[in-house]
Coordinates of N, CA, C and O in Angstrom, one line a residue:
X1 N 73.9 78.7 103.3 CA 73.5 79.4 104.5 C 74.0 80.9 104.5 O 73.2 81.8 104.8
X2 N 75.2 81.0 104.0 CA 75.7 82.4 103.8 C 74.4 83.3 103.0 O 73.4 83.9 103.4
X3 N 74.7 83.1 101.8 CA 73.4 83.5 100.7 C 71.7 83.8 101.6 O 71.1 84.9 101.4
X4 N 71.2 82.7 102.7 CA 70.7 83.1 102.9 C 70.7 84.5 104.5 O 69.9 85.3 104.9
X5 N 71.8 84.1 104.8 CA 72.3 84.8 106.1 C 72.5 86.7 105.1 O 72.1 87.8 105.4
X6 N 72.8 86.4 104.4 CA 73.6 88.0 103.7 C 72.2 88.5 103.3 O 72.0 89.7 103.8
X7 N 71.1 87.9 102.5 CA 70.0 88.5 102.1 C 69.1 88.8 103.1 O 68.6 89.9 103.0
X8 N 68.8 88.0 104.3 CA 68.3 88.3 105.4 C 68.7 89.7 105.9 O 67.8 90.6 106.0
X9 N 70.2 90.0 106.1 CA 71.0 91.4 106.6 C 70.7 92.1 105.5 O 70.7 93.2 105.8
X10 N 70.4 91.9 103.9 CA 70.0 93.5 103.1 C 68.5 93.8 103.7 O 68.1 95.0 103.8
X11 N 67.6 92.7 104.0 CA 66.1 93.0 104.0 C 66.4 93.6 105.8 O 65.9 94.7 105.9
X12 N 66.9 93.1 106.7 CA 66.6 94.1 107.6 C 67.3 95.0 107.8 O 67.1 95.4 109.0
X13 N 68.4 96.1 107.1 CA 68.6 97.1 107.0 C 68.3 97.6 106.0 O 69.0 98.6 105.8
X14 N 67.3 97.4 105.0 CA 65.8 98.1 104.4 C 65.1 98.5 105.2 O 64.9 99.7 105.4
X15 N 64.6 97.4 106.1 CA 63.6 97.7 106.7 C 63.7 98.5 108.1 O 62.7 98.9 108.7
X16 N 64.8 98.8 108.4 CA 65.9 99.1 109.3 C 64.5 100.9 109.8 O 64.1 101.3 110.8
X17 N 64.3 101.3 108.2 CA 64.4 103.0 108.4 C 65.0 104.3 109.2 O 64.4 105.2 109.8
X18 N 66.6 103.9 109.0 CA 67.5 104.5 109.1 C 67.0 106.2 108.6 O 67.0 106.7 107.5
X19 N 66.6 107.0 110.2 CA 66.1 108.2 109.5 C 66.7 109.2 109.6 O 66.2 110.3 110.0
X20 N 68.5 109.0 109.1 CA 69.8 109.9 108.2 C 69.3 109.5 107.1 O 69.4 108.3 107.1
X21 N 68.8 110.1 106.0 CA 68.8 110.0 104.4 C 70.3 109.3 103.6 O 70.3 108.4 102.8
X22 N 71.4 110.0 104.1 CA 72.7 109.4 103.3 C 72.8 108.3 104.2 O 72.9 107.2 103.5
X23 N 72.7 108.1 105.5 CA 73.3 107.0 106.4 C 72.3 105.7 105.9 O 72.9 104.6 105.8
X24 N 71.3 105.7 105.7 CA 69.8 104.7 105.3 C 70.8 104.9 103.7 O 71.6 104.0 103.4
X25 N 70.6 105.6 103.1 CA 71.8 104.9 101.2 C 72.7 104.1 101.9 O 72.5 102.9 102.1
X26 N 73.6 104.7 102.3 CA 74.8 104.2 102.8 C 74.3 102.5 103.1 O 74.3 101.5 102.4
X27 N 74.0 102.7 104.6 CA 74.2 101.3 104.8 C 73.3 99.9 103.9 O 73.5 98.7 103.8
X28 N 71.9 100.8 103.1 CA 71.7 99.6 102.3 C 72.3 99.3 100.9 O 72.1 98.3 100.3
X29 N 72.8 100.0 100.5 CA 73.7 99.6 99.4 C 75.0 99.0 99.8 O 75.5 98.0 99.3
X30 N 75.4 99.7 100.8 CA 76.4 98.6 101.5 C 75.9 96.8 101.4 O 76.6 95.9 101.0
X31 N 74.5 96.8 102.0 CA 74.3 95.4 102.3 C 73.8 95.0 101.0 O 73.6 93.8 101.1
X32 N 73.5 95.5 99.9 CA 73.3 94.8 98.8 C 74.5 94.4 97.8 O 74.5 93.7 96.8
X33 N 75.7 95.3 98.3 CA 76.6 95.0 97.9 C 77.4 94.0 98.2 O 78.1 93.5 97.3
X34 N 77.3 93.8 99.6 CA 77.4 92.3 100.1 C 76.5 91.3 99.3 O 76.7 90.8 98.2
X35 N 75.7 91.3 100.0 CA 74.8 90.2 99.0 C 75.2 89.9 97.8 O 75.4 88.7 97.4
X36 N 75.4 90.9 97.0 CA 75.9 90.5 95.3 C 77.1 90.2 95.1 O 77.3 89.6 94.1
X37 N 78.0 90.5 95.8 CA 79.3 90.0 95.7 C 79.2 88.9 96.4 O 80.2 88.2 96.2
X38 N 78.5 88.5 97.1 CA 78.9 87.0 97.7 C 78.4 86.1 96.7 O 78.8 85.0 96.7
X39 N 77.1 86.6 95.7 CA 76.5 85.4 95.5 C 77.1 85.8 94.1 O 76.3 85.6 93.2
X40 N 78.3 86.3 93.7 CA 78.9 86.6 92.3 C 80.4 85.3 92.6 O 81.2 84.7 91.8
X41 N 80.3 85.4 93.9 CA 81.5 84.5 94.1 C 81.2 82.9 94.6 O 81.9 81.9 94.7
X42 N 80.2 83.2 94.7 CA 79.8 81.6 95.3 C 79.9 80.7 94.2 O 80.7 79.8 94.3
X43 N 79.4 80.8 93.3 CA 79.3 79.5 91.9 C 80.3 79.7 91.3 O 80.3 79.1 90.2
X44 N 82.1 80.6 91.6 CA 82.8 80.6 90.6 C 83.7 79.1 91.1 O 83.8 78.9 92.3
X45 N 84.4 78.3 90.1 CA 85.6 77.1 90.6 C 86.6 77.8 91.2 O 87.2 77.5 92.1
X46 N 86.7 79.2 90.4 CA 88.4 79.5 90.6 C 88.4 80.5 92.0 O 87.7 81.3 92.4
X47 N 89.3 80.0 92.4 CA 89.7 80.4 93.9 C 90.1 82.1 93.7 O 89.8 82.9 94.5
X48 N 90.8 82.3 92.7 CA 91.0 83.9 92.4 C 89.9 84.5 92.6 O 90.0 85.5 93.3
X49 N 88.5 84.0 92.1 CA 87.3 84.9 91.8 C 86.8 84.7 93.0 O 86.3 85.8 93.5
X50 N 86.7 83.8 93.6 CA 86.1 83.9 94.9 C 86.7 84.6 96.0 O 86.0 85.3 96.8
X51 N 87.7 84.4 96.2 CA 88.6 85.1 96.8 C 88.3 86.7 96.6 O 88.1 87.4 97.6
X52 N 88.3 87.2 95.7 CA 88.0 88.3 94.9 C 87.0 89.1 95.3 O 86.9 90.3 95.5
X53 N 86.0 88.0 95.5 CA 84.2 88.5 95.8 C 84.1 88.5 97.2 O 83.4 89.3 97.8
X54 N 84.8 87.8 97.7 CA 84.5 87.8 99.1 C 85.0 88.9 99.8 O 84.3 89.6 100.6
X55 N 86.3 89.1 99.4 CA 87.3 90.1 100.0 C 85.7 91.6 99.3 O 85.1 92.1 100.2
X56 N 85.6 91.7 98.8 CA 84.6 92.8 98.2 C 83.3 92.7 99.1 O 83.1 93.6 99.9
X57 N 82.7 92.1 99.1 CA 82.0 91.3 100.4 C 82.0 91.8 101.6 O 81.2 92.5 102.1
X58 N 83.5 91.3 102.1 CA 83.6 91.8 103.4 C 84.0 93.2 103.6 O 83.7 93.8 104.7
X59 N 84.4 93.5 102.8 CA 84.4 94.9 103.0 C 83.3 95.7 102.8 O 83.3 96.8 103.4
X60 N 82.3 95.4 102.2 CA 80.6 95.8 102.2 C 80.1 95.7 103.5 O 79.6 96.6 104.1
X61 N 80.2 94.7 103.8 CA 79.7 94.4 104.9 C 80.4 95.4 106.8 O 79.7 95.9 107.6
X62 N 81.4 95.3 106.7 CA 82.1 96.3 107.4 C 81.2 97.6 107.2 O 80.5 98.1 108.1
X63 N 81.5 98.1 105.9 CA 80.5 99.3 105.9 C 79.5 99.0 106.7 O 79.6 99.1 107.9
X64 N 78.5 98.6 105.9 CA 77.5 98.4 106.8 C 77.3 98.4 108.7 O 76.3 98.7 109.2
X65 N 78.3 98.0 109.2 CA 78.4 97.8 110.2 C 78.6 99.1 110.5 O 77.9 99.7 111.2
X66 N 79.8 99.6 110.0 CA 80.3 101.4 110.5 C 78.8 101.9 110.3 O 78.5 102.4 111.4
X67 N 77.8 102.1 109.5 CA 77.0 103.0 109.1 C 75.6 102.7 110.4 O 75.0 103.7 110.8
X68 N 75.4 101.4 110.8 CA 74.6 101.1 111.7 C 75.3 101.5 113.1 O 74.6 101.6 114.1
X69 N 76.6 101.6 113.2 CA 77.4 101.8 114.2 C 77.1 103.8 114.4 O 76.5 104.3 115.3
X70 N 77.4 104.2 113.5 CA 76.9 105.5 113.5 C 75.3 106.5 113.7 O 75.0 107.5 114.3
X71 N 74.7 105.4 112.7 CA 73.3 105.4 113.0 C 72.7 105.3 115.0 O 71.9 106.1 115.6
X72 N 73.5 104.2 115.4 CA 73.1 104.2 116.3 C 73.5 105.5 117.2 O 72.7 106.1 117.9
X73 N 74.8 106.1 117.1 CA 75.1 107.2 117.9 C 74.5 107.8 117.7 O 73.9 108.1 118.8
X74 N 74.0 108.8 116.5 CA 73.2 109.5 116.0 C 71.6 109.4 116.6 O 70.7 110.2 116.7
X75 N 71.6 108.4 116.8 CA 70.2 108.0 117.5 C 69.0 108.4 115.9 O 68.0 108.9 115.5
X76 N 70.1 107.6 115.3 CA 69.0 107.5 113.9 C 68.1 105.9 113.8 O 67.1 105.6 113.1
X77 N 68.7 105.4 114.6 CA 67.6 104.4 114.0 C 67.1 103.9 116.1 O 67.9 104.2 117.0
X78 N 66.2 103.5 116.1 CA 65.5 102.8 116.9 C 66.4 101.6 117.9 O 67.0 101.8 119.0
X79 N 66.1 100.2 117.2 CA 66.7 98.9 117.7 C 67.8 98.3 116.4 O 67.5 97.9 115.3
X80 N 68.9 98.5 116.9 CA 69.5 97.5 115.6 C 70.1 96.0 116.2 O 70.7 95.1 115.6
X81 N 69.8 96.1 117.2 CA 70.3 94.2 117.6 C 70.4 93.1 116.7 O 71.4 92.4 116.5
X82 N 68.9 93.1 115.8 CA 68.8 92.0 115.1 C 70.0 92.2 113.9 O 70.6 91.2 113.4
X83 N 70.2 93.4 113.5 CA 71.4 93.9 113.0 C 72.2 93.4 112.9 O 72.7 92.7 112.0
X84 N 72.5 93.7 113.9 CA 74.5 93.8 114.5 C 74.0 91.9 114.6 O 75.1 91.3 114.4
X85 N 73.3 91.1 114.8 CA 73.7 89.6 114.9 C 73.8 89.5 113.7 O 74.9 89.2 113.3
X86 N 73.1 89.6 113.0 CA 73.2 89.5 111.5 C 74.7 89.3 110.8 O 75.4 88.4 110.2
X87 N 74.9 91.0 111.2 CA 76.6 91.5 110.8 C 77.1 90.3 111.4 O 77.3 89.4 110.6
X88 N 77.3 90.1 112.4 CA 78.4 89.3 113.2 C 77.9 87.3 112.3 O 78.6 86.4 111.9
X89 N 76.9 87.3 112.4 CA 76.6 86.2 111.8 C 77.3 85.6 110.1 O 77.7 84.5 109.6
X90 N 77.2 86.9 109.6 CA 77.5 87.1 107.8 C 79.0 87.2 108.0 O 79.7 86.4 107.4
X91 N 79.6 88.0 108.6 CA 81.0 88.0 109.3 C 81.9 86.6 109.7 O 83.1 86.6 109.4
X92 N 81.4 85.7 110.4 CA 81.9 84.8 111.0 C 81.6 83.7 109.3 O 82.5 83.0 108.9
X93 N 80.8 83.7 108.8 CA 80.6 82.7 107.4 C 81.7 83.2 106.6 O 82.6 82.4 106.5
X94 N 82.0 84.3 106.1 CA 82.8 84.7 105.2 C 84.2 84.6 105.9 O 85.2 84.5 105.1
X95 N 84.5 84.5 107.1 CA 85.9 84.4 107.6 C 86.2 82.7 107.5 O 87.3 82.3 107.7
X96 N 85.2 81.8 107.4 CA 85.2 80.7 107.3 C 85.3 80.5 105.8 O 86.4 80.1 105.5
X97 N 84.6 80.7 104.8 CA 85.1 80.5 103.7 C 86.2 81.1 103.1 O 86.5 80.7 102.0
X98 N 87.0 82.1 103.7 CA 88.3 82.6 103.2 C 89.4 81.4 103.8 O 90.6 81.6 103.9
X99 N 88.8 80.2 104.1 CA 89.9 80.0 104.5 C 90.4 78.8 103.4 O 91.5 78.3 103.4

């Protein structure tokens, strides 16, 4: 569910068109960075590496949230609701698998 919850949040902050030029880099490399660190730690056994990926993970994903958080003040992007559930959605999986 994570995997598909994280790739969901890179495709709608793509699609987001975040119209800050660095803030639109920003937050989608943030969320592809999520995405790939999660799914770099999902198939490993060892608890070090996952641990590892996730903590990397979540901190991507944070970005992300700061950069849509800013976006929004900026009044650069339009609607980010589906967003911010997203964030909070990929958020609450990964606080569950660190445990």
């Amino acid at each position: 569910d994570i995997y598909a919850a994280a790739k969901q949040l890179a495709v709608l902050v793509q699609r987001a068109r975040i119209r800050d030029t660095e803030l639109c880099d920003q937050a989608t490399r943030a969320a592809k960075s999520c995405f790939l660190n999660l799914s770099e730690g999902l198939p490993s056994d060892q608890a070090g590496v996952r641990r590892r990926h996730f903590a990397i993970a979540r901190g991507s994903l944070a970005e992300v949230a700061a950069a849509i958080d800013l976006a929004i003040a900026l009044g650069a992007i339009d609607d980010a609701r589906e967003i911010e559930r997203e964030i909070s959605r990929v958020a609450r999986m990964l606080s569950a698998l660190r445990r």
